[in-house]
PDB file of C-alpha atoms in Angstrom:
ATOM      1  CA  UNK A   1     -80.857-123.866-170.202  1.00 70.00           C
ATOM      2  CA  UNK A   2     -81.490-125.355-173.642  1.00 89.00           C
ATOM      3  CA  UNK A   3     -83.738-123.109-175.707  1.00 94.00           C
ATOM      4  CA  UNK A   4     -85.290-124.111-179.020  1.00 96.00           C
ATOM      5  CA  UNK A   5     -86.180-121.238-181.351  1.00 97.00           C
ATOM      6  CA  UNK A   6     -88.649-122.235-184.049  1.00 98.00           C
ATOM      7  CA  UNK A   7     -91.263-120.820-186.386  1.00 98.00           C
ATOM      8  CA  UNK A   8     -94.698-120.582-184.773  1.00 98.00           C
ATOM      9  CA  UNK A   9     -97.524-122.721-186.164  1.00 97.00           C
ATOM     10  CA  UNK A  10    -101.314-122.402-186.071  1.00 97.00           C
ATOM     11  CA  UNK A  11    -101.539-125.059-183.382  1.00 97.00           C
ATOM     12  CA  UNK A  12     -99.380-122.846-181.128  1.00 97.00           C
ATOM     13  CA  UNK A  13    -102.013-120.091-181.010  1.00 96.00           C
ATOM     14  CA  UNK A  14    -103.611-121.144-177.679  1.00 96.00           C
ATOM     15  CA  UNK A  15    -100.162-121.268-176.003  1.00 97.00           C
ATOM     16  CA  UNK A  16     -99.178-117.949-177.597  1.00 97.00           C
ATOM     17  CA  UNK A  17    -102.342-116.327-176.215  1.00 95.00           C
ATOM     18  CA  UNK A  18    -101.434-117.593-172.743  1.00 96.00           C
ATOM     19  CA  UNK A  19     -97.880-116.208-173.011  1.00 96.00           C
ATOM     20  CA  UNK A  20     -99.080-112.828-174.254  1.00 96.00           C
ATOM     21  CA  UNK A  21    -101.607-112.524-171.431  1.00 96.00           C
ATOM     22  CA  UNK A  22     -99.143-113.707-168.767  1.00 97.00           C
ATOM     23  CA  UNK A  23     -96.445-111.369-170.071  1.00 96.00           C
ATOM     24  CA  UNK A  24     -98.736-108.335-170.224  1.00 96.00           C
ATOM     25  CA  UNK A  25    -100.232-108.992-166.800  1.00 97.00           C
ATOM     26  CA  UNK A  26     -96.939-109.945-165.156  1.00 96.00           C
ATOM     27  CA  UNK A  27     -94.408-107.532-166.677  1.00 96.00           C
ATOM     28  CA  UNK A  28     -96.461-104.385-167.327  1.00 95.00           C
ATOM     29  CA  UNK A  29     -97.914-103.573-163.911  1.00 94.00           C
ATOM     30  CA  UNK A  30     -95.292-100.969-163.004  1.00 94.00           C
ATOM     31  CA  UNK A  31     -96.067 -99.092-166.235  1.00 96.00           C
ATOM     32  CA  UNK A  32     -99.802 -99.557-166.828  1.00 97.00           C
ATOM     33  CA  UNK A  33    -102.939 -99.964-164.729  1.00 95.00           C
ATOM     34  CA  UNK A  34    -104.738-103.315-164.703  1.00 96.00           C
ATOM     35  CA  UNK A  35    -107.596-101.720-166.634  1.00 96.00           C
ATOM     36  CA  UNK A  36    -105.192-100.544-169.350  1.00 96.00           C
ATOM     37  CA  UNK A  37    -103.632-104.003-169.562  1.00 96.00           C
ATOM     38  CA  UNK A  38    -106.985-105.788-169.840  1.00 95.00           C
ATOM     39  CA  UNK A  39    -108.259-103.370-172.492  1.00 93.00           C
ATOM     40  CA  UNK A  40    -104.989-103.648-174.446  1.00 94.00           C
ATOM     41  CA  UNK A  41    -105.354-107.442-174.453  1.00 94.00           C
ATOM     42  CA  UNK A  42    -108.639-106.986-176.341  1.00 90.00           C
ATOM     43  CA  UNK A  43    -106.915-105.625-179.461  1.00 85.00           C
ATOM     44  CA  UNK A  44    -103.611-103.788-179.187  1.00 90.00           C
ATOM     45  CA  UNK A  45    -101.817-106.812-177.687  1.00 92.00           C
ATOM     46  CA  UNK A  46    -102.444-110.333-178.853  1.00 89.00           C
ATOM     47  CA  UNK A  47    -101.891-112.979-181.502  1.00 92.00           C
ATOM     48  CA  UNK A  48    -101.612-111.794-185.095  1.00 92.00           C
ATOM     49  CA  UNK A  49    -102.261-114.896-187.185  1.00 93.00           C
ATOM     50  CA  UNK A  50    -101.003-113.109-190.324  1.00 93.00           C
ATOM     51  CA  UNK A  51     -97.476-113.307-188.874  1.00 96.00           C
ATOM     52  CA  UNK A  52     -97.886-117.044-188.344  1.00 97.00           C
ATOM     53  CA  UNK A  53     -99.238-117.491-191.865  1.00 96.00           C
ATOM     54  CA  UNK A  54     -96.294-115.467-193.240  1.00 97.00           C
ATOM     55  CA  UNK A  55     -93.867-117.639-191.204  1.00 97.00           C
ATOM     56  CA  UNK A  56     -92.310-114.544-189.611  1.00 97.00           C
ATOM     57  CA  UNK A  57     -93.422-115.261-186.043  1.00 97.00           C
ATOM     58  CA  UNK A  58     -91.279-117.371-183.746  1.00 98.00           C
ATOM     59  CA  UNK A  59     -91.486-119.063-180.402  1.00 97.00           C
ATOM     60  CA  UNK A  60     -88.901-120.259-177.949  1.00 98.00           C
ATOM     61  CA  UNK A  61     -89.405-123.547-176.152  1.00 97.00           C
ATOM     62  CA  UNK A  62     -87.890-124.998-173.007  1.00 95.00           C
ATOM     63  CA  UNK A  63     -88.528-128.722-172.518  1.00 93.00           C
ATOM     64  CA  UNK A  64     -91.495-128.591-174.900  1.00 92.00           C
ATOM     65  CA  UNK A  65     -93.091-125.521-173.274  1.00 95.00           C
ATOM     66  CA  UNK A  66     -93.353-122.270-175.239  1.00 97.00           C
ATOM     67  CA  UNK A  67     -91.955-119.524-173.001  1.00 97.00           C
ATOM     68  CA  UNK A  68     -91.456-116.588-175.403  1.00 98.00           C
ATOM     69  CA  UNK A  69     -92.639-115.358-178.781  1.00 97.00           C
ATOM     70  CA  UNK A  70     -92.003-112.532-181.206  1.00 97.00           C
ATOM     71  CA  UNK A  71     -91.517-111.780-184.844  1.00 97.00           C
ATOM     72  CA  UNK A  72     -91.255-109.353-187.689  1.00 97.00           C
ATOM     73  CA  UNK A  73     -93.387-108.450-190.665  1.00 96.00           C
ATOM     74  CA  UNK A  74     -93.084-107.326-194.262  1.00 97.00           C
ATOM     75  CA  UNK A  75     -96.629-105.911-194.074  1.00 95.00           C
ATOM     76  CA  UNK A  76     -97.865-102.435-193.141  1.00 92.00           C
ATOM     77  CA  UNK A  77     -99.519-103.262-189.802  1.00 88.00           C
ATOM     78  CA  UNK A  78     -97.266-101.909-187.061  1.00 86.00           C
ATOM     79  CA  UNK A  79     -98.890-103.629-184.069  1.00 87.00           C
ATOM     80  CA  UNK A  80    -102.065-105.265-182.851  1.00 83.00           C
ATOM     81  CA  UNK A  81    -103.838-108.587-182.703  1.00 82.00           C
ATOM     82  CA  UNK A  82    -106.287-110.173-185.125  1.00 77.00           C
ATOM     83  CA  UNK A  83    -109.090-108.146-183.507  1.00 76.00           C
ATOM     84  CA  UNK A  84    -107.347-104.787-184.037  1.00 72.00           C
ATOM     85  CA  UNK A  85    -109.395-102.626-186.415  1.00 70.00           C
ATOM     86  CA  UNK A  86    -106.541-100.742-188.130  1.00 74.00           C
ATOM     87  CA  UNK A  87    -104.864-103.769-189.720  1.00 80.00           C
ATOM     88  CA  UNK A  88    -103.273-103.375-193.150  1.00 84.00           C
ATOM     89  CA  UNK A  89    -101.814-106.436-194.899  1.00 88.00           C
ATOM     90  CA  UNK A  90    -100.243-104.431-197.732  1.00 92.00           C
ATOM     91  CA  UNK A  91     -96.736-105.716-198.449  1.00 95.00           C
ATOM     92  CA  UNK A  92     -93.902-103.275-197.821  1.00 96.00           C
ATOM     93  CA  UNK A  93     -91.155-102.340-200.287  1.00 96.00           C
ATOM     94  CA  UNK A  94     -87.786-103.174-198.678  1.00 97.00           C
ATOM     95  CA  UNK A  95     -86.092-100.483-200.782  1.00 95.00           C
ATOM     96  CA  UNK A  96     -88.195 -97.650-199.380  1.00 96.00           C
ATOM     97  CA  UNK A  97     -89.997 -98.923-196.263  1.00 97.00           C
ATOM     98  CA  UNK A  98     -89.094-100.430-192.901  1.00 97.00           C
ATOM     99  CA  UNK A  99     -89.904-103.970-191.817  1.00 97.00           C
ATOM    100  CA  UNK A 100     -91.923-104.138-188.603  1.00 97.00           C
ATOM    101  CA  UNK A 101     -90.760-105.866-185.405  1.00 97.00           C
ATOM    102  CA  UNK A 102     -93.872-107.319-183.832  1.00 96.00           C
ATOM    103  CA  UNK A 103     -95.349-108.769-180.677  1.00 93.00           C
ATOM    104  CA  UNK A 104     -92.452-109.760-178.408  1.00 96.00           C
ATOM    105  CA  UNK A 105     -93.698-111.435-175.229  1.00 96.00           C
ATOM    106  CA  UNK A 106     -91.961-113.518-172.563  1.00 97.00           C
ATOM    107  CA  UNK A 107     -93.419-115.477-169.670  1.00 97.00           C
ATOM    108  CA  UNK A 108     -92.547-113.506-166.532  1.00 96.00           C
ATOM    109  CA  UNK A 109     -90.436-116.281-164.971  1.00 95.00           C
ATOM    110  CA  UNK A 110     -88.262-116.305-168.126  1.00 96.00           C
ATOM    111  CA  UNK A 111     -87.840-112.520-168.386  1.00 94.00           C
ATOM    112  CA  UNK A 112     -84.329-111.078-168.617  1.00 92.00           C
ATOM    113  CA  UNK A 113     -82.718-114.371-169.609  1.00 94.00           C
ATOM    114  CA  UNK A 114     -81.771-113.353-173.164  1.00 94.00           C
ATOM    115  CA  UNK A 115     -84.881-114.648-174.929  1.00 96.00           C
ATOM    116  CA  UNK A 116     -85.772-111.230-176.348  1.00 95.00           C
ATOM    117  CA  UNK A 117     -82.248-111.031-177.743  1.00 96.00           C
ATOM    118  CA  UNK A 118     -82.596-114.444-179.421  1.00 96.00           C
ATOM    119  CA  UNK A 119     -85.849-113.333-181.029  1.00 97.00           C
ATOM    120  CA  UNK A 120     -84.428-109.966-182.085  1.00 97.00           C
ATOM    121  CA  UNK A 121     -81.358-111.532-183.695  1.00 97.00           C
ATOM    122  CA  UNK A 122     -83.595-113.924-185.665  1.00 97.00           C
ATOM    123  CA  UNK A 123     -85.910-111.127-186.805  1.00 97.00           C
ATOM    124  CA  UNK A 124     -83.061-108.828-187.835  1.00 97.00           C
ATOM    125  CA  UNK A 125     -81.304-111.590-189.782  1.00 97.00           C
ATOM    126  CA  UNK A 126     -84.485-112.462-191.683  1.00 97.00           C
ATOM    127  CA  UNK A 127     -85.339-108.826-192.447  1.00 97.00           C
ATOM    128  CA  UNK A 128     -81.809-108.224-193.746  1.00 97.00           C
ATOM    129  CA  UNK A 129     -82.030-111.403-195.849  1.00 97.00           C
ATOM    130  CA  UNK A 130     -85.248-110.026-197.412  1.00 97.00           C
ATOM    131  CA  UNK A 131     -83.482-106.754-198.277  1.00 97.00           C
ATOM    132  CA  UNK A 132     -84.756-104.445-195.534  1.00 98.00           C
ATOM    133  CA  UNK A 133     -82.468-101.667-194.335  1.00 97.00           C
ATOM    134  CA  UNK A 134     -84.622-100.345-191.513  1.00 98.00           C
ATOM    135  CA  UNK A 135     -86.818-101.742-188.741  1.00 98.00           C
ATOM    136  CA  UNK A 136     -89.715-100.036-186.963  1.00 97.00           C
ATOM    137  CA  UNK A 137     -91.796-101.060-183.994  1.00 97.00           C
ATOM    138  CA  UNK A 138     -94.317 -99.783-181.491  1.00 96.00           C
ATOM    139  CA  UNK A 139     -92.939-100.541-178.033  1.00 96.00           C
ATOM    140  CA  UNK A 140     -94.855-101.006-174.857  1.00 96.00           C
ATOM    141  CA  UNK A 141     -93.152 -99.203-171.972  1.00 96.00           C
ATOM    142  CA  UNK A 142     -91.762-102.462-170.494  1.00 95.00           C
ATOM    143  CA  UNK A 143     -90.179-103.306-173.868  1.00 95.00           C
ATOM    144  CA  UNK A 144     -88.339-100.017-174.448  1.00 96.00           C
ATOM    145  CA  UNK A 145     -85.180-101.097-172.612  1.00 94.00           C
ATOM    146  CA  UNK A 146     -84.804-104.285-174.693  1.00 95.00           C
ATOM    147  CA  UNK A 147     -85.197-102.393-177.949  1.00 97.00           C
ATOM    148  CA  UNK A 148     -82.761 -99.654-176.900  1.00 97.00           C
ATOM    149  CA  UNK A 149     -80.202-102.358-176.082  1.00 96.00           C
ATOM    150  CA  UNK A 150     -80.560-103.514-179.688  1.00 96.00           C
ATOM    151  CA  UNK A 151     -79.947-100.091-181.196  1.00 97.00           C
ATOM    152  CA  UNK A 152     -83.497 -98.805-181.583  1.00 98.00           C
ATOM    153  CA  UNK A 153     -84.143 -95.119-180.965  1.00 97.00           C
ATOM    154  CA  UNK A 154     -87.411 -93.963-179.512  1.00 93.00           C
ATOM    155  CA  UNK A 155     -89.539 -91.123-180.735  1.00 88.00           C
ATOM    156  CA  UNK A 156     -92.067 -89.079-178.803  1.00 94.00           C
ATOM    157  CA  UNK A 157     -94.556 -91.273-176.936  1.00 96.00           C
ATOM    158  CA  UNK A 158     -98.033 -91.752-178.353  1.00 96.00           C
ATOM    159  CA  UNK A 159    -101.291 -92.282-176.529  1.00 96.00           C
ATOM    160  CA  UNK A 160    -103.237 -95.100-178.152  1.00 93.00           C
ATOM    161  CA  UNK A 161    -106.977 -95.152-177.485  1.00 92.00           C
ATOM    162  CA  UNK A 162    -108.245 -98.298-175.768  1.00 92.00           C
ATOM    163  CA  UNK A 163    -111.774 -97.014-175.098  1.00 91.00           C
ATOM    164  CA  UNK A 164    -113.664 -93.739-174.956  1.00 91.00           C
ATOM    165  CA  UNK A 165    -111.986 -92.852-171.668  1.00 94.00           C
ATOM    166  CA  UNK A 166    -108.752 -94.874-171.595  1.00 94.00           C
ATOM    167  CA  UNK A 167    -105.452 -94.694-173.455  1.00 95.00           C
ATOM    168  CA  UNK A 168    -102.168 -96.539-173.198  1.00 96.00           C
ATOM    169  CA  UNK A 169     -98.701 -95.100-173.784  1.00 96.00           C
ATOM    170  CA  UNK A 170     -96.564 -96.609-176.531  1.00 97.00           C
ATOM    171  CA  UNK A 171     -93.185 -95.570-177.940  1.00 97.00           C
ATOM    172  CA  UNK A 172     -92.551 -95.647-181.701  1.00 97.00           C
ATOM    173  CA  UNK A 173     -88.973 -96.819-182.288  1.00 97.00           C
ATOM    174  CA  UNK A 174     -86.738 -97.378-185.308  1.00 97.00           C
ATOM    175  CA  UNK A 175     -83.325 -98.740-186.243  1.00 97.00           C
ATOM    176  CA  UNK A 176     -81.194 -98.728-189.368  1.00 97.00           C
ATOM    177  CA  UNK A 177     -79.764-102.125-190.321  1.00 95.00           C
TER     178      UNK A 177
END
């Protein structure tokens, strides 16, 4: 199949939202409950327009349809959508801090076809070009395998609060470049 990897644009946001929702709902059900998934889509998972503005968010198209997205960041925010409360746009120092791998999502019918690898290779190359020597990310449970295949090591899981009575399990991961 012919894939086109390109930088995401503002006009892609509606399609990116659809991919993120389809990916979370279609690829996370063996790891999370539907309530966890729906609550996560309200803040922890979603479009981060700062990445698009920074031109560090990418999408993969097949025949004009966006089927995957993901990116990296030189800012402090580790994960979360525009509606996430703990956002921090402070720029990182590549000499002392790690770039962040962010928001990888694939439409379920395109999962396990190498699209995550294409995105990861692009993100790593750009981070290295900008002088970063380390990458960090906050993995959802379905994403752990992809990141391990790319040399990331997981730390102890964390429980992220979605509501007063609901959490979701994430895995902080890192990799030296």
